[in-house]
Amino acid sequence: MAQPLSQSMAQCAGLHVWMSERVSAPERQQKLAQMATIWRGEALRQAQAEGQGKPAEFVAGHLFAMLETWRGKSDFAVLNEEFRDWVNYCGSLGRSRGISFE
């Protein structure tokens, strides 16, 4: 069984938080943090639509689990296939859901 869409969205939020922590350019940090916030909001709306019992806790739990997973990886994690797969997945999911990051 596939995981709930809200979980995937929360994971995309967590990934964007992690990316915002890894870049040094302030404008890029700000953009990635903004994207994480948008993902979190979309995940919360989706969790509510799915009928998750405690949507805010559900989203926060998956966001922070993803963030901690990536914090546990090396500085070179951005070079691996798993990272590229997640970035591509989040981009595709955002486009398919009509999520605007502007």
Short mmCIF file of N, CA and C in Angstrom, two decimals:
data_model
loop_
_atom_site.label_atom_id
_atom_site.label_comp_id
_atom_site.label_asym_id
_atom_site.label_seq_id
_atom_site.Cartn_x
_atom_site.Cartn_y
_atom_site.Cartn_z
N MET A 1 0.84 -1.18 0.00
CA MET A 1 0.00 0.00 0.00
C MET A 1 0.89 1.24 0.00
N ALA A 2 0.54 2.19 -0.81
CA ALA A 2 1.33 3.43 -0.92
C ALA A 2 1.11 4.29 0.32
N GLN A 3 2.14 5.05 0.64
CA GLN A 3 2.01 5.95 1.78
C GLN A 3 1.08 7.10 1.42
N PRO A 4 0.49 7.75 2.42
CA PRO A 4 -0.39 8.88 2.14
C PRO A 4 0.36 10.01 1.43
N LEU A 5 -0.33 10.70 0.56
CA LEU A 5 0.25 11.81 -0.17
C LEU A 5 0.77 12.88 0.79
N SER A 6 0.05 13.10 1.88
CA SER A 6 0.49 14.11 2.85
C SER A 6 1.84 13.75 3.45
N GLN A 7 2.13 12.47 3.60
CA GLN A 7 3.43 12.05 4.12
C GLN A 7 4.53 12.41 3.14
N SER A 8 4.30 12.15 1.86
CA SER A 8 5.29 12.51 0.84
C SER A 8 5.52 14.01 0.81
N MET A 9 4.45 14.78 0.95
CA MET A 9 4.57 16.24 0.94
C MET A 9 5.37 16.72 2.16
N ALA A 10 5.11 16.10 3.31
CA ALA A 10 5.86 16.45 4.52
C ALA A 10 7.33 16.09 4.35
N GLN A 11 7.61 14.97 3.70
CA GLN A 11 9.00 14.59 3.45
C GLN A 11 9.67 15.59 2.52
N CYS A 12 8.96 16.08 1.53
CA CYS A 12 9.52 17.12 0.65
C CYS A 12 9.82 18.38 1.45
N ALA A 13 8.95 18.71 2.39
CA ALA A 13 9.21 19.87 3.27
C ALA A 13 10.49 19.65 4.06
N GLY A 14 10.64 18.47 4.64
CA GLY A 14 11.85 18.16 5.41
C GLY A 14 13.11 18.22 4.57
N LEU A 15 13.03 17.73 3.35
CA LEU A 15 14.18 17.79 2.45
C LEU A 15 14.56 19.24 2.16
N HIS A 16 13.57 20.10 1.95
CA HIS A 16 13.86 21.50 1.66
C HIS A 16 14.43 22.23 2.88
N VAL A 17 13.98 21.86 4.07
CA VAL A 17 14.60 22.43 5.28
C VAL A 17 16.07 22.05 5.31
N TRP A 18 16.35 20.78 5.09
CA TRP A 18 17.74 20.30 5.10
C TRP A 18 18.57 21.02 4.05
N MET A 19 18.03 21.17 2.85
CA MET A 19 18.77 21.88 1.80
C MET A 19 19.04 23.32 2.21
N SER A 20 18.07 23.95 2.87
CA SER A 20 18.27 25.35 3.29
C SER A 20 19.38 25.45 4.32
N GLU A 21 19.60 24.40 5.09
CA GLU A 21 20.68 24.38 6.07
C GLU A 21 22.05 24.17 5.43
N ARG A 22 22.06 23.64 4.23
CA ARG A 22 23.33 23.25 3.59
C ARG A 22 23.91 24.32 2.67
N VAL A 23 23.12 25.29 2.26
CA VAL A 23 23.62 26.30 1.33
C VAL A 23 24.13 27.51 2.09
N SER A 24 25.08 28.20 1.50
CA SER A 24 25.67 29.35 2.19
C SER A 24 25.10 30.69 1.71
N ALA A 25 24.58 30.74 0.51
CA ALA A 25 24.05 32.00 -0.02
C ALA A 25 22.72 32.33 0.68
N PRO A 26 22.65 33.48 1.35
CA PRO A 26 21.43 33.84 2.10
C PRO A 26 20.17 33.85 1.26
N GLU A 27 20.24 34.33 0.02
CA GLU A 27 19.04 34.36 -0.81
C GLU A 27 18.57 32.95 -1.16
N ARG A 28 19.50 32.04 -1.34
CA ARG A 28 19.14 30.64 -1.63
C ARG A 28 18.57 29.97 -0.38
N GLN A 29 19.18 30.26 0.78
CA GLN A 29 18.64 29.74 2.04
C GLN A 29 17.19 30.17 2.22
N GLN A 30 16.95 31.45 1.97
CA GLN A 30 15.60 32.00 2.14
C GLN A 30 14.61 31.33 1.19
N LYS A 31 15.01 31.14 -0.06
CA LYS A 31 14.12 30.53 -1.05
C LYS A 31 13.80 29.08 -0.67
N LEU A 32 14.81 28.33 -0.25
CA LEU A 32 14.58 26.94 0.13
C LEU A 32 13.71 26.85 1.39
N ALA A 33 13.93 27.75 2.34
CA ALA A 33 13.11 27.77 3.55
C ALA A 33 11.66 28.11 3.20
N GLN A 34 11.49 29.04 2.27
CA GLN A 34 10.14 29.40 1.81
C GLN A 34 9.47 28.19 1.15
N MET A 35 10.22 27.47 0.34
CA MET A 35 9.67 26.28 -0.31
C MET A 35 9.27 25.23 0.73
N ALA A 36 10.09 25.07 1.76
CA ALA A 36 9.77 24.12 2.83
C ALA A 36 8.47 24.51 3.52
N THR A 37 8.29 25.81 3.76
CA THR A 37 7.07 26.29 4.40
C THR A 37 5.85 26.02 3.53
N ILE A 38 5.99 26.24 2.24
CA ILE A 38 4.89 25.96 1.31
C ILE A 38 4.56 24.47 1.32
N TRP A 39 5.58 23.63 1.25
CA TRP A 39 5.36 22.18 1.29
C TRP A 39 4.64 21.78 2.58
N ARG A 40 5.08 22.36 3.70
CA ARG A 40 4.46 22.02 4.99
C ARG A 40 2.97 22.39 4.98
N GLY A 41 2.66 23.57 4.47
CA GLY A 41 1.27 23.99 4.40
C GLY A 41 0.43 23.09 3.51
N GLU A 42 0.99 22.72 2.37
CA GLU A 42 0.28 21.81 1.46
C GLU A 42 0.10 20.44 2.09
N ALA A 43 1.13 19.97 2.80
CA ALA A 43 1.03 18.67 3.47
C ALA A 43 -0.05 18.70 4.54
N LEU A 44 -0.14 19.79 5.27
CA LEU A 44 -1.16 19.92 6.31
C LEU A 44 -2.56 19.91 5.70
N ARG A 45 -2.75 20.66 4.63
CA ARG A 45 -4.05 20.66 3.96
C ARG A 45 -4.41 19.26 3.45
N GLN A 46 -3.43 18.59 2.89
CA GLN A 46 -3.67 17.24 2.38
C GLN A 46 -3.98 16.27 3.52
N ALA A 47 -3.25 16.37 4.61
CA ALA A 47 -3.49 15.49 5.76
C ALA A 47 -4.91 15.69 6.30
N GLN A 48 -5.35 16.94 6.34
CA GLN A 48 -6.72 17.21 6.78
C GLN A 48 -7.73 16.58 5.82
N ALA A 49 -7.47 16.72 4.52
CA ALA A 49 -8.37 16.15 3.51
C ALA A 49 -8.39 14.62 3.59
N GLU A 50 -7.28 14.02 3.96
CA GLU A 50 -7.20 12.56 4.10
C GLU A 50 -7.88 12.06 5.38
N GLY A 51 -8.17 12.99 6.27
CA GLY A 51 -8.78 12.60 7.54
C GLY A 51 -7.79 12.11 8.57
N GLN A 52 -6.53 12.51 8.45
CA GLN A 52 -5.53 12.14 9.46
C GLN A 52 -6.01 12.65 10.81
N GLY A 53 -5.92 11.83 11.85
CA GLY A 53 -6.45 12.17 13.16
C GLY A 53 -5.88 13.44 13.76
N LYS A 54 -4.60 13.60 13.67
CA LYS A 54 -3.91 14.79 14.18
C LYS A 54 -3.02 15.30 13.06
N PRO A 55 -3.58 16.03 12.11
CA PRO A 55 -2.83 16.38 10.90
C PRO A 55 -1.53 17.14 11.17
N ALA A 56 -1.55 18.10 12.09
CA ALA A 56 -0.33 18.88 12.35
C ALA A 56 0.77 17.99 12.91
N GLU A 57 0.41 17.09 13.82
CA GLU A 57 1.40 16.17 14.39
C GLU A 57 1.88 15.18 13.34
N PHE A 58 0.98 14.71 12.52
CA PHE A 58 1.33 13.77 11.45
C PHE A 58 2.36 14.39 10.52
N VAL A 59 2.08 15.61 10.06
CA VAL A 59 2.98 16.30 9.14
C VAL A 59 4.31 16.60 9.81
N ALA A 60 4.27 17.14 11.02
CA ALA A 60 5.51 17.48 11.73
C ALA A 60 6.37 16.24 11.94
N GLY A 61 5.76 15.14 12.30
CA GLY A 61 6.52 13.91 12.52
C GLY A 61 7.26 13.45 11.29
N HIS A 62 6.59 13.47 10.15
CA HIS A 62 7.23 13.02 8.91
C HIS A 62 8.24 14.04 8.40
N LEU A 63 7.95 15.32 8.59
CA LEU A 63 8.90 16.36 8.19
C LEU A 63 10.20 16.20 8.98
N PHE A 64 10.08 16.09 10.30
CA PHE A 64 11.29 16.00 11.13
C PHE A 64 12.01 14.68 10.96
N ALA A 65 11.29 13.60 10.70
CA ALA A 65 11.95 12.32 10.43
C ALA A 65 12.81 12.41 9.17
N MET A 66 12.27 13.04 8.14
CA MET A 66 13.03 13.22 6.90
C MET A 66 14.23 14.12 7.14
N LEU A 67 14.01 15.21 7.86
CA LEU A 67 15.10 16.14 8.16
C LEU A 67 16.22 15.43 8.91
N GLU A 68 15.89 14.65 9.91
CA GLU A 68 16.91 13.94 10.68
C GLU A 68 17.62 12.88 9.84
N THR A 69 16.89 12.23 8.95
CA THR A 69 17.52 11.26 8.05
C THR A 69 18.61 11.94 7.23
N TRP A 70 18.29 13.09 6.66
CA TRP A 70 19.27 13.78 5.81
C TRP A 70 20.37 14.43 6.63
N ARG A 71 20.07 14.88 7.84
CA ARG A 71 21.13 15.43 8.70
C ARG A 71 22.15 14.36 9.06
N GLY A 72 21.74 13.11 9.05
CA GLY A 72 22.64 12.01 9.37
C GLY A 72 23.53 11.58 8.21
N LYS A 73 23.35 12.19 7.07
CA LYS A 73 24.16 11.82 5.90
C LYS A 73 25.39 12.72 5.79
N SER A 74 26.32 12.32 4.97
CA SER A 74 27.55 13.09 4.80
C SER A 74 27.31 14.38 4.03
N ASP A 75 28.32 15.23 4.02
CA ASP A 75 28.24 16.48 3.27
C ASP A 75 28.10 16.24 1.77
N PHE A 76 28.44 15.05 1.34
CA PHE A 76 28.39 14.73 -0.09
C PHE A 76 27.07 14.08 -0.50
N ALA A 77 26.10 14.07 0.40
CA ALA A 77 24.81 13.44 0.10
C ALA A 77 24.14 14.05 -1.12
N VAL A 78 24.41 15.33 -1.39
CA VAL A 78 23.79 15.98 -2.55
C VAL A 78 24.29 15.39 -3.86
N LEU A 79 25.35 14.63 -3.81
CA LEU A 79 25.90 14.04 -5.02
C LEU A 79 25.34 12.65 -5.31
N ASN A 80 24.58 12.09 -4.37
CA ASN A 80 24.14 10.71 -4.58
C ASN A 80 22.79 10.62 -5.29
N GLU A 81 22.53 9.44 -5.77
CA GLU A 81 21.31 9.20 -6.56
C GLU A 81 20.04 9.37 -5.73
N GLU A 82 20.10 8.98 -4.47
CA GLU A 82 18.92 9.11 -3.61
C GLU A 82 18.49 10.58 -3.51
N PHE A 83 19.46 11.48 -3.35
CA PHE A 83 19.14 12.90 -3.28
C PHE A 83 18.50 13.37 -4.58
N ARG A 84 19.10 13.02 -5.70
CA ARG A 84 18.55 13.42 -7.00
C ARG A 84 17.14 12.87 -7.19
N ASP A 85 16.94 11.62 -6.78
CA ASP A 85 15.61 11.02 -6.90
C ASP A 85 14.58 11.80 -6.09
N TRP A 86 14.94 12.17 -4.87
CA TRP A 86 14.01 12.93 -4.03
C TRP A 86 13.73 14.31 -4.62
N VAL A 87 14.76 14.99 -5.08
CA VAL A 87 14.56 16.32 -5.67
C VAL A 87 13.65 16.22 -6.89
N ASN A 88 13.90 15.23 -7.73
CA ASN A 88 13.06 15.03 -8.91
C ASN A 88 11.62 14.67 -8.52
N TYR A 89 11.48 13.81 -7.53
CA TYR A 89 10.14 13.41 -7.08
C TYR A 89 9.38 14.62 -6.54
N CYS A 90 10.03 15.40 -5.67
CA CYS A 90 9.35 16.57 -5.09
C CYS A 90 8.98 17.58 -6.18
N GLY A 91 9.87 17.77 -7.14
CA GLY A 91 9.55 18.68 -8.24
C GLY A 91 8.36 18.20 -9.04
N SER A 92 8.34 16.91 -9.34
CA SER A 92 7.24 16.32 -10.10
C SER A 92 5.93 16.39 -9.31
N LEU A 93 6.00 16.08 -8.03
CA LEU A 93 4.81 16.13 -7.19
C LEU A 93 4.28 17.56 -7.10
N GLY A 94 5.17 18.51 -6.92
CA GLY A 94 4.74 19.91 -6.86
C GLY A 94 4.06 20.35 -8.14
N ARG A 95 4.65 19.99 -9.27
CA ARG A 95 4.04 20.36 -10.56
C ARG A 95 2.68 19.70 -10.73
N SER A 96 2.60 18.41 -10.39
CA SER A 96 1.34 17.68 -10.59
C SER A 96 0.23 18.21 -9.68
N ARG A 97 0.59 18.78 -8.56
CA ARG A 97 -0.40 19.32 -7.62
C ARG A 97 -0.64 20.81 -7.82
N GLY A 98 0.08 21.40 -8.78
CA GLY A 98 -0.09 22.83 -9.05
C GLY A 98 0.44 23.72 -7.95
N ILE A 99 1.44 23.23 -7.22
CA ILE A 99 2.01 24.01 -6.12
C ILE A 99 2.96 25.05 -6.69
N SER A 100 2.73 26.29 -6.32
CA SER A 100 3.58 27.39 -6.79
C SER A 100 4.55 27.78 -5.68
N PHE A 101 5.80 27.92 -6.05
CA PHE A 101 6.82 28.30 -5.08
C PHE A 101 7.24 29.75 -5.26
N GLU A 102 6.45 30.51 -5.98
CA GLU A 102 6.76 31.93 -6.21
C GLU A 102 6.05 32.79 -5.22
#
